[in-house]
CSV table of C-alpha atoms in Angstrom, one decimal:
chain,number,residue,atom,x,y,z
B,1,MET,CA,-68.7,52.0,8.3
B,2,PRO,CA,-69.3,52.3,12.1
B,3,ARG,CA,-71.5,55.3,13.2
B,4,PRO,CA,-69.4,58.1,14.6
B,5,PRO,CA,-69.7,58.7,18.4
B,6,PRO,CA,-72.3,61.1,19.7
B,7,ALA,CA,-71.6,64.7,20.7
B,8,VAL,CA,-73.8,67.7,21.6
B,9,PHE,CA,-72.9,71.2,20.4
B,10,LEU,CA,-74.5,74.2,22.1
B,11,LEU,CA,-73.5,77.3,20.0
B,12,GLY,CA,-74.6,80.9,20.2
B,13,PRO,CA,-73.5,84.5,20.3
B,14,THR,CA,-72.2,86.1,23.5
B,15,ALA,CA,-74.8,86.7,26.2
B,16,SER,CA,-77.2,84.1,24.7
B,17,GLY,CA,-77.3,82.0,27.8
B,18,LYS,CA,-75.0,79.1,26.8
B,19,THR,CA,-73.3,78.8,30.2
B,20,ALA,CA,-76.5,78.5,32.2
B,21,VAL,CA,-78.0,75.9,29.7
B,22,SER,CA,-74.8,73.9,29.6
B,23,LEU,CA,-74.6,73.7,33.4
B,24,ALA,CA,-78.3,72.5,33.4
B,25,LEU,CA,-77.4,69.8,30.9
B,26,ALA,CA,-74.4,68.7,32.9
B,27,ALA,CA,-76.5,68.4,36.0
B,28,ARG,CA,-79.0,66.1,34.2
B,29,PHE,CA,-77.2,64.1,31.6
B,30,PRO,CA,-73.9,62.0,31.4
B,31,VAL,CA,-72.1,64.8,29.5
B,32,GLU,CA,-68.9,66.7,30.1
B,33,ILE,CA,-68.5,70.4,29.0
B,34,VAL,CA,-65.8,71.2,26.5
B,35,SER,CA,-65.3,74.9,25.9
B,36,VAL,CA,-65.5,76.2,22.4
B,37,ASP,CA,-64.2,79.7,23.2
B,38,SER,CA,-60.9,81.3,22.1
B,39,ALA,CA,-60.6,83.5,25.2
B,40,LEU,CA,-61.5,80.9,27.9
B,41,VAL,CA,-58.3,79.0,27.1
B,42,TYR,CA,-56.2,81.8,28.8
B,43,ARG,CA,-55.3,81.6,32.5
B,44,ASP,CA,-56.0,84.6,34.7
B,45,MET,CA,-58.4,86.1,32.3
B,46,ASP,CA,-61.5,85.5,34.3
B,47,ILE,CA,-63.7,88.6,34.5
B,48,GLY,CA,-63.6,89.7,30.8
B,49,THR,CA,-64.3,86.2,29.6
B,50,ALA,CA,-67.2,85.5,31.9
B,51,LYS,CA,-65.4,82.4,33.0
B,52,PRO,CA,-67.4,80.1,35.3
B,53,ASP,CA,-66.1,80.5,38.9
B,54,ALA,CA,-64.1,77.9,40.8
B,55,ALA,CA,-67.0,76.5,42.6
B,56,THR,CA,-69.0,75.9,39.4
B,57,ARG,CA,-66.0,74.3,37.7
B,58,ALA,CA,-65.4,72.1,40.7
B,59,ALA,CA,-69.0,70.8,40.5
B,60,PHE,CA,-69.0,70.7,36.7
B,61,PRO,CA,-65.5,70.4,35.2
B,62,HIS,CA,-64.9,72.3,32.0
B,63,HIS,CA,-62.3,71.1,29.5
B,64,LEU,CA,-60.1,73.5,27.5
B,65,VAL,CA,-60.3,76.3,30.1
B,66,ASP,CA,-57.2,77.8,31.6
B,67,ILE,CA,-54.8,75.8,29.5
B,68,VAL,CA,-52.3,78.4,28.2
B,69,ASP,CA,-50.8,81.7,29.5
B,70,PRO,CA,-51.9,85.0,27.9
B,71,VAL,CA,-48.6,85.4,26.2
B,72,GLU,CA,-49.1,82.2,24.2
B,73,ALA,CA,-51.0,81.8,20.9
B,74,TYR,CA,-53.7,79.2,20.6
B,75,SER,CA,-55.0,78.1,17.2
B,76,ALA,CA,-58.0,76.4,15.6
B,77,GLY,CA,-55.7,73.6,14.7
B,78,ARG,CA,-54.5,73.1,18.2
B,79,PHE,CA,-58.1,73.3,19.4
B,80,ARG,CA,-59.1,70.5,17.0
B,81,GLU,CA,-56.3,68.2,18.3
B,82,ASP,CA,-57.1,68.9,21.9
B,83,ALA,CA,-60.9,68.6,21.4
B,84,LEU,CA,-60.6,65.2,19.6
B,85,ARG,CA,-58.3,63.9,22.3
B,86,ILE,CA,-60.5,65.0,25.1
B,87,ALA,CA,-63.7,63.7,23.4
B,88,GLY,CA,-62.0,60.3,23.2
B,89,GLU,CA,-61.3,60.4,26.9
B,90,ILE,CA,-64.8,61.4,27.7
B,91,ALA,CA,-66.2,58.6,25.5
B,92,ALA,CA,-63.9,56.1,27.3
B,93,ARG,CA,-65.6,57.1,30.5
B,94,GLY,CA,-69.0,56.3,29.0
B,95,ARG,CA,-70.0,59.9,28.7
B,96,VAL,CA,-70.8,62.3,25.9
B,97,PRO,CA,-68.9,65.6,25.1
B,98,LEU,CA,-71.0,68.8,25.3
B,99,PHE,CA,-69.2,71.4,23.2
B,100,ALA,CA,-70.4,74.8,24.3
B,101,GLY,CA,-69.3,78.2,23.1
B,102,GLY,CA,-69.3,80.9,20.5
B,103,THR,CA,-66.0,80.6,18.6
B,104,MET,CA,-67.5,79.1,15.5
B,105,LEU,CA,-64.1,78.8,13.7
B,106,TYR,CA,-63.2,76.3,16.3
B,107,GLU,CA,-66.4,74.3,15.7
B,108,ARG,CA,-65.8,74.4,12.0
B,109,ALA,CA,-62.2,73.2,12.4
B,110,LEU,CA,-63.4,70.3,14.6
B,111,MET,CA,-66.2,69.2,12.4
B,112,ARG,CA,-64.9,69.8,8.9
B,113,GLY,CA,-61.1,69.8,9.3
B,114,LEU,CA,-58.7,72.6,8.5
B,115,ALA,CA,-57.5,74.2,5.3
B,116,HIS,CA,-53.8,74.4,4.8
B,117,LEU,CA,-53.2,78.2,5.3
B,118,PRO,CA,-49.9,80.0,5.1
B,119,PRO,CA,-48.4,80.7,8.6
B,120,ALA,CA,-48.1,84.2,9.9
B,121,ASP,CA,-45.4,86.3,8.2
B,122,ALA,CA,-44.1,89.2,10.3
B,123,ALA,CA,-42.9,91.2,7.3
B,124,VAL,CA,-46.3,91.0,5.5
B,125,ARG,CA,-48.1,91.9,8.6
B,126,GLU,CA,-45.9,94.9,9.2
B,127,GLU,CA,-46.5,95.9,5.5
B,128,ILE,CA,-50.3,95.7,6.1
B,129,ASP,CA,-50.1,97.6,9.4
B,130,ARG,CA,-48.1,100.3,7.7
B,131,GLU,CA,-50.7,100.7,4.9
B,132,ALA,CA,-53.5,100.7,7.6
B,133,ARG,CA,-51.8,103.5,9.4
B,134,ALA,CA,-51.9,105.5,6.2
B,135,ARG,CA,-55.3,104.5,4.9
B,136,GLY,CA,-57.2,103.3,8.0
B,137,TRP,CA,-58.7,99.9,8.5
B,138,PRO,CA,-61.9,100.8,6.5
B,139,GLY,CA,-59.6,101.4,3.6
B,140,MET,CA,-58.0,98.0,4.1
B,141,HIS,CA,-61.4,96.5,4.4
B,142,ALA,CA,-62.3,97.9,1.0
B,143,GLU,CA,-59.1,96.3,-0.5
B,144,LEU,CA,-60.2,93.0,1.1
B,145,ALA,CA,-63.6,93.3,-0.6
B,146,ARG,CA,-61.9,93.4,-4.0
B,147,VAL,CA,-59.9,90.2,-3.5
B,148,ASP,CA,-62.2,88.3,-1.0
B,149,ALA,CA,-65.7,89.6,-1.0
B,150,ALA,CA,-67.0,86.8,1.2
B,151,SER,CA,-64.5,87.5,4.0
B,152,ALA,CA,-65.1,91.2,3.7
B,153,ALA,CA,-68.9,90.8,4.0
B,154,ARG,CA,-68.7,89.1,7.4
B,155,LEU,CA,-66.1,91.5,8.9
B,156,ASP,CA,-66.6,94.9,10.4
B,157,PRO,CA,-64.5,97.5,8.6
B,158,ASN,CA,-62.6,98.2,11.8
B,159,ASP,CA,-61.9,94.5,12.6
B,160,SER,CA,-58.2,95.0,12.2
B,161,GLN,CA,-57.1,91.5,13.4
B,162,ARG,CA,-59.2,89.6,10.9
B,163,ILE,CA,-58.8,92.0,8.0
B,164,GLN,CA,-55.1,91.8,8.5
B,165,ARG,CA,-55.1,88.0,8.5
B,166,ALA,CA,-57.3,87.7,5.4
B,167,LEU,CA,-55.1,90.1,3.4
B,168,GLU,CA,-52.0,88.4,4.7
B,169,VAL,CA,-53.3,85.0,3.4
B,170,TYR,CA,-54.1,86.5,0.0
B,171,ARG,CA,-50.7,88.1,-0.4
B,172,LEU,CA,-48.8,85.0,0.7
B,173,ALA,CA,-50.9,82.4,-1.1
B,174,GLY,CA,-52.2,84.3,-4.1
B,175,ALA,CA,-55.7,83.0,-3.3
B,176,SER,CA,-58.4,84.2,-1.0
B,177,LEU,CA,-59.0,82.9,2.5
B,178,THR,CA,-62.5,82.0,1.5
B,179,ALA,CA,-61.3,79.9,-1.4
B,180,LEU,CA,-58.5,78.2,0.6
B,181,ILE,CA,-60.9,77.2,3.4
B,182,ALA,CA,-63.5,75.9,1.0
B,183,GLY,CA,-61.0,73.8,-0.8
B,184,GLY,CA,-59.2,72.5,2.3
B,185,GLU,CA,-62.1,71.2,4.4
B,186,ARG,CA,-62.4,67.6,3.6
B,187,ALA,CA,-62.3,65.8,6.9
B,188,ALA,CA,-65.1,63.4,7.7
B,189,SER,CA,-67.2,64.5,10.6
B,190,PRO,CA,-65.8,63.0,13.8
B,191,PHE,CA,-69.2,62.9,15.5
B,192,ALA,CA,-72.8,62.1,14.9
B,193,ALA,CA,-73.7,65.4,16.5
B,194,LEU,CA,-76.8,67.2,17.7
B,195,THR,CA,-76.1,70.8,17.1
B,196,LEU,CA,-78.2,73.3,18.9
B,197,VAL,CA,-78.0,77.0,17.9
B,198,LEU,CA,-79.2,79.7,20.3
B,199,GLU,CA,-80.4,82.9,18.5
B,200,PRO,CA,-82.3,85.9,19.7
B,201,SER,CA,-85.8,86.6,18.4
B,202,ASP,CA,-85.3,90.2,19.3
B,203,ARG,CA,-81.8,91.6,18.7
B,204,ALA,CA,-82.5,94.6,21.0
B,205,VAL,CA,-82.9,92.3,24.0
B,206,LEU,CA,-79.6,90.6,23.3
B,207,HIS,CA,-78.0,94.1,23.1
B,208,ARG,CA,-79.4,95.0,26.5
B,209,ARG,CA,-78.0,91.8,27.9
B,210,ILE,CA,-74.6,92.7,26.4
B,211,GLU,CA,-74.8,96.2,27.9
B,212,GLY,CA,-75.6,94.8,31.4
B,213,ARG,CA,-72.9,92.2,31.3
B,214,PHE,CA,-70.1,94.5,30.2
B,215,ARG,CA,-71.1,97.0,32.9
B,216,ALA,CA,-71.1,94.2,35.4
B,217,MET,CA,-67.6,93.2,34.2
B,218,LEU,CA,-66.3,96.7,34.8
B,219,ALA,CA,-67.9,96.8,38.3
B,220,ALA,CA,-66.3,93.4,39.1
B,221,GLY,CA,-62.8,94.8,38.3
B,222,LEU,CA,-62.1,94.2,34.6
B,223,VAL,CA,-59.7,97.1,34.5
B,224,GLU,CA,-57.8,95.9,37.6
B,225,GLU,CA,-57.7,92.4,36.1
B,226,VAL,CA,-55.9,93.8,33.0
B,227,GLU,CA,-53.5,95.7,35.2
B,228,ARG,CA,-52.7,92.5,37.1
B,229,LEU,CA,-52.1,90.7,33.8
B,230,ARG,CA,-49.8,93.5,32.6
B,231,ALA,CA,-47.8,93.2,35.8
B,232,ARG,CA,-47.5,89.4,35.7
B,233,TYR,CA,-46.9,88.7,32.0
B,234,ALA,CA,-44.8,90.3,29.2
B,235,LEU,CA,-47.9,91.3,27.2
B,236,ASP,CA,-48.3,93.5,24.2
B,237,ALA,CA,-51.3,94.8,22.3
B,238,GLY,CA,-50.7,92.4,19.3
B,239,LEU,CA,-51.2,89.2,21.3
B,240,PRO,CA,-54.5,87.3,20.6
B,241,SER,CA,-55.3,87.4,24.3
B,242,MET,CA,-55.2,91.2,24.5
B,243,ARG,CA,-57.1,91.5,21.2
B,244,ALA,CA,-60.1,89.8,22.8
B,245,VAL,CA,-63.2,91.9,23.2
B,246,GLY,CA,-63.1,93.9,26.4
B,247,TYR,CA,-59.4,93.4,27.0
B,248,ARG,CA,-58.5,95.3,23.9
B,249,GLN,CA,-60.6,98.3,25.0
B,250,VAL,CA,-59.2,98.3,28.5
B,251,TRP,CA,-55.6,98.0,27.1
B,252,GLU,CA,-56.2,101.1,24.9
B,253,THR,CA,-57.4,102.9,28.0
B,254,LEU,CA,-54.4,102.0,30.1
B,255,GLU,CA,-52.1,102.9,27.3
B,256,GLY,CA,-53.7,106.4,27.1
B,257,LYS,CA,-54.8,105.8,23.5
B,258,GLU,CA,-58.5,106.1,24.4
B,259,SER,CA,-60.3,108.0,27.1
B,260,ALA,CA,-61.4,106.1,30.3
B,261,ALA,CA,-64.7,108.0,30.0
B,262,THR,CA,-65.5,106.1,26.7
B,263,LEU,CA,-64.4,102.7,27.9
B,264,GLU,CA,-67.9,101.4,28.7
B,265,ALA,CA,-69.4,102.6,25.4
B,266,ARG,CA,-66.4,101.1,23.4
B,267,GLY,CA,-66.6,97.8,25.2
B,268,ILE,CA,-70.3,97.5,24.6
B,269,ALA,CA,-70.0,98.4,21.0
B,270,ALA,CA,-67.2,95.9,20.4
B,271,THR,CA,-69.2,93.2,22.1
B,272,ARG,CA,-72.2,94.0,19.9
B,273,GLN,CA,-70.0,93.7,16.8
B,274,LEU,CA,-68.7,90.3,18.1
B,275,ALA,CA,-72.3,89.1,18.5
B,276,LYS,CA,-73.1,90.3,15.0
B,277,ARG,CA,-70.2,88.3,13.5
B,278,GLN,CA,-71.2,85.2,15.5
B,279,LEU,CA,-74.8,85.5,14.3
B,280,THR,CA,-73.7,85.9,10.7
B,281,TRP,CA,-71.7,82.7,11.0
B,282,LEU,CA,-74.5,80.8,12.7
B,283,ARG,CA,-77.1,81.8,10.1
B,284,ALA,CA,-74.9,80.1,7.4
B,285,MET,CA,-74.8,76.8,9.3
B,286,ARG,CA,-76.8,73.9,8.0
B,287,GLU,CA,-78.2,70.8,9.7
B,288,VAL,CA,-78.7,72.5,13.0
B,289,GLU,CA,-81.6,72.9,15.3
B,290,ARG,CA,-82.3,76.6,16.1
B,291,LEU,CA,-83.9,77.9,19.3
B,292,ASP,CA,-84.8,81.3,20.5
B,293,CYS,CA,-82.4,82.1,23.3
B,294,LEU,CA,-84.9,84.5,24.8
B,295,ARG,CA,-87.6,82.0,25.5
B,296,PRO,CA,-88.2,81.5,29.2
B,297,ASP,CA,-88.2,77.7,29.0
B,298,LEU,CA,-84.9,77.6,27.1
B,299,ALA,CA,-83.1,75.2,29.4
B,300,GLU,CA,-86.1,72.8,29.5
B,301,GLU,CA,-86.5,72.8,25.7
B,302,VAL,CA,-82.8,72.1,25.2
B,303,ALA,CA,-82.9,69.4,27.7
B,304,GLY,CA,-85.8,67.7,26.0
B,305,ARG,CA,-84.0,67.7,22.7
B,306,VAL,CA,-80.8,66.3,24.3
B,307,GLU,CA,-82.9,63.6,26.0
B,308,ARG,CA,-84.4,62.5,22.7
B,309,TYR,CA,-81.0,62.5,21.0
B,310,LEU,CA,-79.2,60.5,23.7
B,311,GLY,CA,-82.1,58.1,23.9
B,312,ALA,CA,-82.2,57.5,20.1
């Protein structure tokens, strides 16, 4: 069998420095950046996603950025199709795809294939939402723990979107999301990949980065960005785009459901929870090379490993 084509993966939690490192790699090696981020796919969502600015993207094109409107859904399955197509185009140009991001479900779908999961069912989701209004999402999380302990263990008790989906899958399929995913991933790896994982040696430092970045987003006009989105698109709180960290907290503020005085604290807390979920996922990954994202020579160390890989 021929060896699969090369690819580099640069994965890590939010605020781990992936963007800066990926740009340094793109400046030095024959790679093209492919975003592995479920929020960067949306047009006009720039501030809250920390999207690279126009000048940066003109110098270093990013694939799978700004490809759908915020009213549209974008799935792991669609990502896999798009990423494989784009990787083929990059290879045809004699270059190597550099997959960079923090949506590990996308990476898993790309490298291991997808389980056949039941599609969303509006009636079941409404039933779960109705129960959640009565019991609270921590109560629904406890129910999930009884039927799918592995999914519950990696989810925050208030992560309504993911708890809802896991319970929905169980009620529709009669089997847990964990079992279906494990039984459905059989695709051969499409790449002979170098996978680099950025993790913090000191979680407190990552938290400080998260705090500073969210404050900078607010100062840059995140609230005004969401107001513009609401004026331009027929959005609602249930859309995946508006469930993204930061956007959800701003939406709740604009709807009067939460106080503007608590927006900063809520946004920072939600981003910390996102980072925690990402790190939990990353820790379970095998056959990866792990680097401390806080080391001062991070870009140089990553470049050295990529150079050895591409020269092999």
